[in-house]
Amino acid sequence: MAFANYGFGTQVEAPTLEAAGLIRQMTRDAGAWSGPLTPETLLAAQTDCREALAQGGDQSMDTLVQGDILRIAEPLFREAGVYTGQDWPARMTALSAETLAGFYDRRAEQLADRWADLPEAQRAALTALEAKVEKPFIYDWVPGHYQMLLLLNSVMLLVGLLLCAAVVPLFAGEVRTGVYALSHCARYGRAKLAAAKVAAALLFTGAAFAGAMALFVGIQLGAFGVRGLGASLQIENLFCAVPLTLGQTEALLLLGGLISCWAATALTAALSAAFRSEFPALVGVLAFLVALRVLLSSGVVGPVWDPLFQTLPFLTSAGEFSENTLLVLPGDRAVLAPFYRLAVQTLYLVVLLPLAGRRYSNRQVT
């Protein structure tokens, strides 16, 4: 997983010692260049790349950290019309020092052009985010870390589905087996029993989710180290307006994943309390977490219902941060989609957990 092809020029179909060596090489070499991405840094990288090309080195620049640095700036100058064509290493190394030094000014111009046709609410939201982005950006070699961040969403969804499947018998299992005829005669009352069961479910899913994510992050850090997490998100996508580092982005993804896990647990508890056996409750969970997710990604959901569907657990991905994904709310307000979900998914717990407890407590023994 960690040793797939991350832009080294040679396609790697499976983990190999060569791929692992290239990862270690790029991570190690980036240490000398890690830090503020100033115009001076760009010029120094350009000089090294020019010398490498003259000496007949890697013409693609894929195995040079200096080439990675120039590749960050390449889309900016190509879109600005400074040059055209496919031979980007030669063209980037041929740019004048004055042109390359205008990196941040040209980026500001490009952002203004990209956002010019957006509705006022979205343009204002992006402008407010961009104003908080620290410049110069912090550089490090990030392809490995970023690929793991893209994978994180799918891993969290899979873990969440497995945990929900484990929680499905929470209430429905008692009804199917007839145990609830005894548990409903508990000394301290049904409501307290329901609250204890819900608390135990939240503790179980939260701890299991945290353990799985700790394993994921441990594998990531073992493969790519810690240093790259301090790089600005703009290193991955130059036109990103979100003022975060990769490490901060991952922390928000993990926090959002934990909240999604508890939201899915609340949904599972409510369905478990609503049915007399586990199977229909499990089908309901899968329909909500998977089928509705597919429906949303198909684009058939209209803008009126989009804010509601966007509350689904486990939707947030690293790409939403790097691609400036906004959600337009009623009243023509725009907010970054991951932040919206962080705010509203707690409603699953506030609404569904009391409903689950009440439904369980009110079920009549038959």
Tab-separated table of C-alpha atoms in Angstrom:
chain	number	residue	atom	x	y	z
A	1	MET	CA	0.000	0.000	0.000
A	2	ALA	CA	2.698	2.448	1.023
A	3	PHE	CA	5.109	1.456	-1.726
A	4	ALA	CA	2.910	2.105	-4.753
A	5	ASN	CA	4.015	4.478	-7.496
A	6	TYR	CA	4.135	8.057	-6.177
A	7	GLY	CA	5.513	9.858	-9.183
A	8	PHE	CA	8.956	8.340	-9.541
A	9	GLY	CA	8.601	7.898	-13.286
A	10	THR	CA	8.705	4.082	-13.201
A	11	GLN	CA	5.344	2.397	-12.699
A	12	VAL	CA	5.378	0.176	-9.616
A	13	GLU	CA	2.703	-2.508	-9.742
A	14	ALA	CA	3.442	-4.010	-6.326
A	15	PRO	CA	5.612	-3.282	-3.270
A	16	THR	CA	9.273	-3.776	-4.149
A	17	LEU	CA	12.594	-3.087	-2.479
A	18	GLU	CA	13.363	-0.629	-5.283
A	19	ALA	CA	10.186	1.344	-4.610
A	20	ALA	CA	10.896	1.372	-0.878
A	21	GLY	CA	14.404	2.630	-1.609
A	22	LEU	CA	13.067	5.451	-3.794
A	23	ILE	CA	10.656	6.506	-1.035
A	24	ARG	CA	13.498	6.619	1.484
A	25	GLN	CA	15.673	8.504	-0.976
A	26	MET	CA	13.104	11.207	-1.703
A	27	THR	CA	12.199	11.580	1.962
A	28	ARG	CA	15.873	11.845	2.927
A	29	ASP	CA	16.819	14.224	0.101
A	30	ALA	CA	13.878	16.517	0.845
A	31	GLY	CA	15.326	17.198	4.295
A	32	ALA	CA	17.828	19.675	2.855
A	33	TRP	CA	15.015	21.601	1.138
A	34	SER	CA	12.355	21.341	3.822
A	35	GLY	CA	11.183	24.760	4.951
A	36	PRO	CA	9.789	27.992	3.497
A	37	LEU	CA	9.240	27.865	-0.266
A	38	THR	CA	10.700	31.290	-1.005
A	39	PRO	CA	11.566	32.667	-4.457
A	40	GLU	CA	15.195	32.021	-3.527
A	41	THR	CA	14.354	28.345	-2.965
A	42	LEU	CA	12.728	28.149	-6.381
A	43	LEU	CA	15.737	29.778	-8.016
A	44	ALA	CA	18.153	27.404	-6.271
A	45	ALA	CA	16.073	24.399	-7.374
A	46	GLN	CA	15.971	25.769	-10.918
A	47	THR	CA	19.761	26.062	-10.977
A	48	ASP	CA	20.237	22.482	-9.794
A	49	CYS	CA	17.726	21.160	-12.332
A	50	ARG	CA	19.371	23.082	-15.142
A	51	GLU	CA	22.719	21.513	-14.245
A	52	ALA	CA	21.161	18.042	-14.020
A	53	LEU	CA	19.633	18.415	-17.485
A	54	ALA	CA	22.927	19.642	-18.912
A	55	GLN	CA	24.711	16.607	-17.479
A	56	GLY	CA	22.169	14.199	-18.982
A	57	GLY	CA	20.525	13.241	-15.677
A	58	ASP	CA	16.897	12.313	-15.086
A	59	GLN	CA	15.184	14.257	-17.868
A	60	SER	CA	11.792	13.893	-16.216
A	61	MET	CA	13.027	15.373	-12.913
A	62	ASP	CA	10.933	12.748	-11.097
A	63	THR	CA	13.768	11.476	-8.907
A	64	LEU	CA	15.091	14.910	-7.930
A	65	VAL	CA	13.675	16.860	-5.000
A	66	GLN	CA	14.579	20.018	-6.918
A	67	GLY	CA	12.397	18.773	-9.769
A	68	ASP	CA	9.579	18.207	-7.298
A	69	ILE	CA	9.911	21.828	-6.176
A	70	LEU	CA	9.763	23.143	-9.738
A	71	ARG	CA	6.793	20.889	-10.480
A	72	ILE	CA	4.829	22.743	-7.786
A	73	ALA	CA	5.245	26.012	-9.682
A	74	GLU	CA	4.852	24.542	-13.168
A	75	PRO	CA	1.011	24.693	-13.448
A	76	LEU	CA	1.083	28.328	-12.388
A	77	PHE	CA	3.343	29.493	-15.197
A	78	ARG	CA	1.711	27.207	-17.758
A	79	GLU	CA	-1.774	28.529	-16.986
A	80	ALA	CA	-0.476	32.086	-17.007
A	81	GLY	CA	0.685	31.536	-20.589
A	82	VAL	CA	4.360	32.021	-19.784
A	83	TYR	CA	5.055	28.897	-21.811
A	84	THR	CA	3.157	26.084	-23.509
A	85	GLY	CA	4.043	22.532	-24.395
A	86	GLN	CA	4.848	19.262	-22.677
A	87	ASP	CA	8.584	19.559	-22.049
A	88	TRP	CA	8.098	21.240	-18.695
A	89	PRO	CA	11.541	20.568	-17.103
A	90	ALA	CA	13.424	22.286	-19.910
A	91	ARG	CA	10.923	25.153	-20.075
A	92	MET	CA	10.877	25.726	-16.318
A	93	THR	CA	14.651	25.761	-16.131
A	94	ALA	CA	14.718	28.312	-18.974
A	95	LEU	CA	12.538	30.867	-17.125
A	96	SER	CA	14.274	34.066	-16.089
A	97	ALA	CA	15.015	34.689	-12.411
A	98	GLU	CA	12.657	37.670	-12.453
A	99	THR	CA	9.779	35.554	-13.784
A	100	LEU	CA	10.320	32.776	-11.278
A	101	ALA	CA	10.631	35.245	-8.406
A	102	GLY	CA	7.092	36.462	-9.136
A	103	PHE	CA	5.678	33.090	-8.066
A	104	TYR	CA	3.349	34.320	-5.303
A	105	ASP	CA	2.145	37.368	-7.232
A	106	ARG	CA	1.241	35.210	-10.222
A	107	ARG	CA	-0.552	32.757	-7.952
A	108	ALA	CA	-2.680	35.578	-6.531
A	109	GLU	CA	-3.567	36.675	-10.066
A	110	GLN	CA	-4.480	33.132	-11.076
A	111	LEU	CA	-6.715	32.679	-8.028
A	112	ALA	CA	-8.536	35.911	-8.840
A	113	ASP	CA	-9.100	34.713	-12.404
A	114	ARG	CA	-10.319	31.290	-11.270
A	115	TRP	CA	-12.797	32.758	-8.811
A	116	ALA	CA	-14.014	35.636	-10.979
A	117	ASP	CA	-17.076	33.770	-12.264
A	118	LEU	CA	-18.088	32.206	-8.957
A	119	PRO	CA	-21.174	33.424	-7.071
A	120	GLU	CA	-20.421	36.151	-4.567
A	121	ALA	CA	-20.943	33.902	-1.528
A	122	GLN	CA	-18.434	31.316	-2.744
A	123	ARG	CA	-15.906	33.925	-3.821
A	124	ALA	CA	-16.158	35.651	-0.436
A	125	ALA	CA	-15.696	32.357	1.429
A	126	LEU	CA	-12.625	31.420	-0.614
A	127	THR	CA	-11.145	34.899	-0.269
A	128	ALA	CA	-11.547	34.746	3.505
A	129	LEU	CA	-9.809	31.357	3.620
A	130	GLU	CA	-6.998	32.472	1.313
A	131	ALA	CA	-6.316	35.508	3.502
A	132	LYS	CA	-5.306	33.114	6.308
A	133	VAL	CA	-2.876	31.064	4.203
A	134	GLU	CA	0.676	31.609	5.433
A	135	LYS	CA	3.238	32.578	2.818
A	136	PRO	CA	5.779	31.488	1.909
A	137	PHE	CA	4.445	27.942	1.902
A	138	ILE	CA	6.292	25.267	3.856
A	139	TYR	CA	7.840	22.756	1.472
A	140	ASP	CA	8.517	19.064	1.916
A	141	TRP	CA	8.117	15.976	-0.232
A	142	VAL	CA	4.432	15.127	0.231
A	143	PRO	CA	3.191	12.661	-2.466
A	144	GLY	CA	3.433	9.683	-0.125
A	145	HIS	CA	1.626	11.349	2.757
A	146	TYR	CA	-1.040	12.812	0.503
A	147	GLN	CA	-1.804	9.470	-1.127
A	148	MET	CA	-2.324	8.019	2.330
A	149	LEU	CA	-4.667	10.902	3.180
A	150	LEU	CA	-6.701	10.151	0.046
A	151	LEU	CA	-6.894	6.506	1.113
A	152	LEU	CA	-7.964	7.431	4.658
A	153	ASN	CA	-11.585	8.158	3.735
A	154	SER	CA	-12.135	4.661	2.321
A	155	VAL	CA	-10.398	3.050	5.292
A	156	MET	CA	-12.574	4.971	7.760
A	157	LEU	CA	-15.733	3.986	5.884
A	158	LEU	CA	-14.751	0.306	5.905
A	159	VAL	CA	-13.893	0.385	9.616
A	160	GLY	CA	-17.132	2.241	10.345
A	161	LEU	CA	-19.226	-0.334	8.478
A	162	LEU	CA	-17.596	-3.197	10.370
A	163	LEU	CA	-18.188	-1.488	13.712
A	164	CYS	CA	-21.812	-0.739	12.847
A	165	ALA	CA	-22.321	-4.395	11.947
A	166	ALA	CA	-20.958	-5.318	15.362
A	167	VAL	CA	-23.360	-2.887	17.077
A	168	VAL	CA	-26.505	-3.960	15.182
A	169	PRO	CA	-27.520	-6.550	17.854
A	170	LEU	CA	-27.492	-3.801	20.532
A	171	PHE	CA	-31.295	-3.800	20.914
A	172	ALA	CA	-32.591	-6.033	18.114
A	173	GLY	CA	-30.593	-8.991	19.383
A	174	GLU	CA	-32.454	-8.911	22.685
A	175	VAL	CA	-35.828	-8.918	20.942
A	176	ARG	CA	-34.925	-11.735	18.536
A	177	THR	CA	-33.633	-13.992	21.320
A	178	GLY	CA	-36.338	-13.037	23.792
A	179	VAL	CA	-33.826	-11.787	26.363
A	180	TYR	CA	-35.616	-8.454	26.502
A	181	ALA	CA	-38.409	-10.137	28.471
A	182	LEU	CA	-35.907	-10.347	31.340
A	183	SER	CA	-33.954	-7.143	30.714
A	184	HIS	CA	-37.157	-5.101	30.721
A	185	CYS	CA	-37.693	-6.247	34.302
A	186	ALA	CA	-34.343	-4.816	35.364
A	187	ARG	CA	-34.260	-3.412	38.874
A	188	TYR	CA	-33.083	0.059	37.860
A	189	GLY	CA	-35.517	0.531	34.980
A	190	ARG	CA	-35.474	0.297	31.220
A	191	ALA	CA	-34.331	3.873	30.572
A	192	LYS	CA	-31.140	3.469	32.596
A	193	LEU	CA	-30.450	0.145	30.926
A	194	ALA	CA	-30.903	1.703	27.480
A	195	ALA	CA	-28.570	4.573	28.414
A	196	ALA	CA	-25.938	2.113	29.637
A	197	LYS	CA	-26.160	0.071	26.439
A	198	VAL	CA	-25.835	3.181	24.271
A	199	ALA	CA	-22.846	4.441	26.286
A	200	ALA	CA	-21.173	1.041	25.964
A	201	ALA	CA	-21.760	1.067	22.186
A	202	LEU	CA	-20.230	4.541	21.834
A	203	LEU	CA	-17.246	3.562	23.982
A	204	PHE	CA	-16.697	0.373	21.982
A	205	THR	CA	-16.927	1.974	18.543
A	206	GLY	CA	-14.864	5.004	19.583
A	207	ALA	CA	-12.067	2.901	21.057
A	208	ALA	CA	-12.033	0.430	18.161
A	209	PHE	CA	-12.040	3.232	15.591
A	210	ALA	CA	-9.195	5.029	17.391
A	211	GLY	CA	-7.174	1.822	17.501
A	212	ALA	CA	-7.653	1.157	13.786
A	213	MET	CA	-6.688	4.716	12.902
A	214	ALA	CA	-3.622	4.547	15.142
A	215	LEU	CA	-2.497	1.489	13.188
A	216	PHE	CA	-3.094	3.301	9.884
A	217	VAL	CA	-1.138	6.375	10.993
A	218	GLY	CA	1.644	4.167	12.354
A	219	ILE	CA	2.051	2.504	8.947
A	220	GLN	CA	2.020	5.917	7.273
A	221	LEU	CA	4.668	7.393	9.558
A	222	GLY	CA	6.791	4.273	9.252
A	223	ALA	CA	6.800	4.621	5.471
A	224	PHE	CA	7.132	8.398	5.079
A	225	GLY	CA	8.292	9.816	8.404
A	226	VAL	CA	6.861	12.753	10.333
A	227	ARG	CA	8.516	15.752	8.712
A	228	GLY	CA	6.329	15.895	5.586
A	229	LEU	CA	3.193	16.451	7.672
A	230	GLY	CA	4.421	19.984	8.382
A	231	ALA	CA	4.202	20.921	4.681
A	232	SER	CA	1.523	23.333	3.514
A	233	LEU	CA	-1.471	21.826	1.752
A	234	GLN	CA	-0.656	24.181	-1.143
A	235	ILE	CA	2.394	22.018	-1.906
A	236	GLU	CA	0.003	19.323	-3.110
A	237	ASN	CA	-2.385	21.714	-4.868
A	238	LEU	CA	-0.995	25.152	-5.589
A	239	PHE	CA	-4.463	26.684	-5.902
A	240	CYS	CA	-5.740	25.372	-2.577
A	241	ALA	CA	-7.063	28.219	-0.393
A	242	VAL	CA	-7.385	26.244	2.854
A	243	PRO	CA	-4.857	27.431	5.484
A	244	LEU	CA	-3.740	24.003	6.726
A	245	THR	CA	-0.686	21.771	6.744
A	246	LEU	CA	-0.930	18.108	5.785
A	247	GLY	CA	-0.721	17.164	9.438
A	248	GLN	CA	-3.558	19.504	10.384
A	249	THR	CA	-5.610	18.171	7.487
A	250	GLU	CA	-5.080	14.606	8.669
A	251	ALA	CA	-6.022	15.562	12.238
A	252	LEU	CA	-9.293	17.084	10.991
A	253	LEU	CA	-9.976	14.021	8.845
A	254	LEU	CA	-9.470	11.739	11.849
A	255	LEU	CA	-11.641	13.950	14.057
A	256	GLY	CA	-14.334	13.999	11.385
A	257	GLY	CA	-14.005	10.228	11.059
A	258	LEU	CA	-14.515	9.730	14.795
A	259	ILE	CA	-17.594	11.962	14.788
A	260	SER	CA	-18.880	10.091	11.727
A	261	CYS	CA	-18.265	6.792	13.523
A	262	TRP	CA	-20.349	7.926	16.501
A	263	ALA	CA	-23.028	9.338	14.179
A	264	ALA	CA	-23.195	5.977	12.387
A	265	THR	CA	-23.343	4.258	15.781
A	266	ALA	CA	-26.323	6.442	16.738
A	267	LEU	CA	-28.032	5.549	13.468
A	268	THR	CA	-27.347	1.839	14.038
A	269	ALA	CA	-28.714	2.034	17.574
A	270	ALA	CA	-31.912	3.697	16.342
A	271	LEU	CA	-32.430	1.053	13.651
A	272	SER	CA	-31.608	-1.730	16.074
A	273	ALA	CA	-34.282	-0.422	18.459
A	274	ALA	CA	-36.805	-0.091	15.631
A	275	PHE	CA	-36.645	-3.706	14.387
A	276	ARG	CA	-37.196	-7.080	16.010
A	277	SER	CA	-34.114	-8.720	14.432
A	278	GLU	CA	-30.642	-7.731	13.262
A	279	PHE	CA	-31.011	-8.309	9.523
A	280	PRO	CA	-33.398	-5.446	8.617
A	281	ALA	CA	-31.410	-3.124	10.871
A	282	LEU	CA	-28.188	-4.076	9.073
A	283	VAL	CA	-29.845	-3.542	5.687
A	284	GLY	CA	-30.952	-0.107	6.856
A	285	VAL	CA	-27.417	0.787	7.934
A	286	LEU	CA	-25.965	-0.299	4.599
A	287	ALA	CA	-28.654	1.583	2.692
A	288	PHE	CA	-27.935	4.756	4.635
A	289	LEU	CA	-24.125	4.626	4.645
A	290	VAL	CA	-23.526	3.077	1.210
A	291	ALA	CA	-26.572	3.415	-1.065
A	292	LEU	CA	-27.205	7.072	-0.216
A	293	ARG	CA	-23.489	7.750	-0.646
A	294	VAL	CA	-23.646	6.314	-4.170
A	295	LEU	CA	-26.764	8.355	-4.881
A	296	LEU	CA	-25.030	11.524	-3.769
A	297	SER	CA	-21.930	10.840	-5.862
A	298	SER	CA	-24.101	10.204	-8.934
A	299	GLY	CA	-25.101	13.866	-8.992
A	300	VAL	CA	-28.856	13.261	-9.033
A	301	VAL	CA	-29.372	15.049	-5.715
A	302	GLY	CA	-30.578	18.576	-6.359
A	303	PRO	CA	-29.190	21.677	-4.612
A	304	VAL	CA	-32.224	21.877	-2.332
A	305	TRP	CA	-31.492	18.493	-0.749
A	306	ASP	CA	-27.713	18.663	-0.982
A	307	PRO	CA	-27.150	20.168	2.512
A	308	LEU	CA	-29.156	17.278	4.000
A	309	PHE	CA	-27.371	14.526	2.079
A	310	GLN	CA	-24.008	16.127	2.857
A	311	THR	CA	-24.487	15.244	6.524
A	312	LEU	CA	-23.960	11.541	5.750
A	313	PRO	CA	-21.145	9.972	7.803
A	314	PHE	CA	-17.751	9.243	6.246
A	315	LEU	CA	-18.064	11.619	3.276
A	316	THR	CA	-15.168	13.930	4.114
A	317	SER	CA	-11.972	13.333	2.128
A	318	ALA	CA	-8.583	15.005	1.797
A	319	GLY	CA	-9.507	16.102	-1.722
A	320	GLU	CA	-12.282	18.315	-0.349
A	321	PHE	CA	-9.670	20.314	1.536
A	322	SER	CA	-7.139	20.571	-1.280
A	323	GLU	CA	-9.790	21.285	-3.940
A	324	ASN	CA	-11.623	24.004	-1.924
A	325	THR	CA	-14.918	22.069	-1.912
A	326	LEU	CA	-17.655	24.437	-0.762
A	327	LEU	CA	-21.231	23.702	0.209
A	328	VAL	CA	-23.846	26.383	-0.494
A	329	LEU	CA	-26.406	26.569	2.306
A	330	PRO	CA	-29.850	28.164	2.284
A	331	GLY	CA	-29.565	31.919	2.459
A	332	ASP	CA	-26.739	31.892	-0.097
A	333	ARG	CA	-24.059	31.095	2.453
A	334	ALA	CA	-20.989	29.080	1.483
A	335	VAL	CA	-18.900	26.981	3.859
A	336	LEU	CA	-16.133	24.443	3.411
A	337	ALA	CA	-17.896	21.066	3.224
A	338	PRO	CA	-15.714	19.260	5.829
A	339	PHE	CA	-16.309	22.029	8.394
A	340	TYR	CA	-20.059	21.834	7.760
A	341	ARG	CA	-20.092	18.110	8.511
A	342	LEU	CA	-18.031	18.544	11.670
A	343	ALA	CA	-20.682	20.960	12.917
A	344	VAL	CA	-23.877	19.098	11.993
A	345	GLN	CA	-23.067	15.407	12.448
A	346	THR	CA	-23.299	15.725	16.226
A	347	LEU	CA	-27.055	16.117	15.633
A	348	TYR	CA	-27.165	12.386	14.866
A	349	LEU	CA	-26.228	11.711	18.482
A	350	VAL	CA	-28.520	14.391	19.905
A	351	VAL	CA	-31.567	13.197	17.949
A	352	LEU	CA	-31.147	9.468	17.289
A	353	LEU	CA	-29.762	8.212	20.598
A	354	PRO	CA	-32.740	9.454	22.682
A	355	LEU	CA	-35.093	8.031	20.053
A	356	ALA	CA	-33.348	4.659	20.248
A	357	GLY	CA	-33.528	4.612	24.028
A	358	ARG	CA	-37.187	5.595	24.063
A	359	ARG	CA	-38.125	3.001	21.461
A	360	TYR	CA	-36.305	0.288	23.405
A	361	SER	CA	-37.848	1.328	26.717
A	362	ASN	CA	-41.369	1.479	25.305
A	363	ARG	CA	-41.249	-1.887	23.542
A	364	GLN	CA	-43.839	-4.170	25.033
A	365	VAL	CA	-42.914	-7.662	26.117
A	366	THR	CA	-44.837	-10.222	24.033
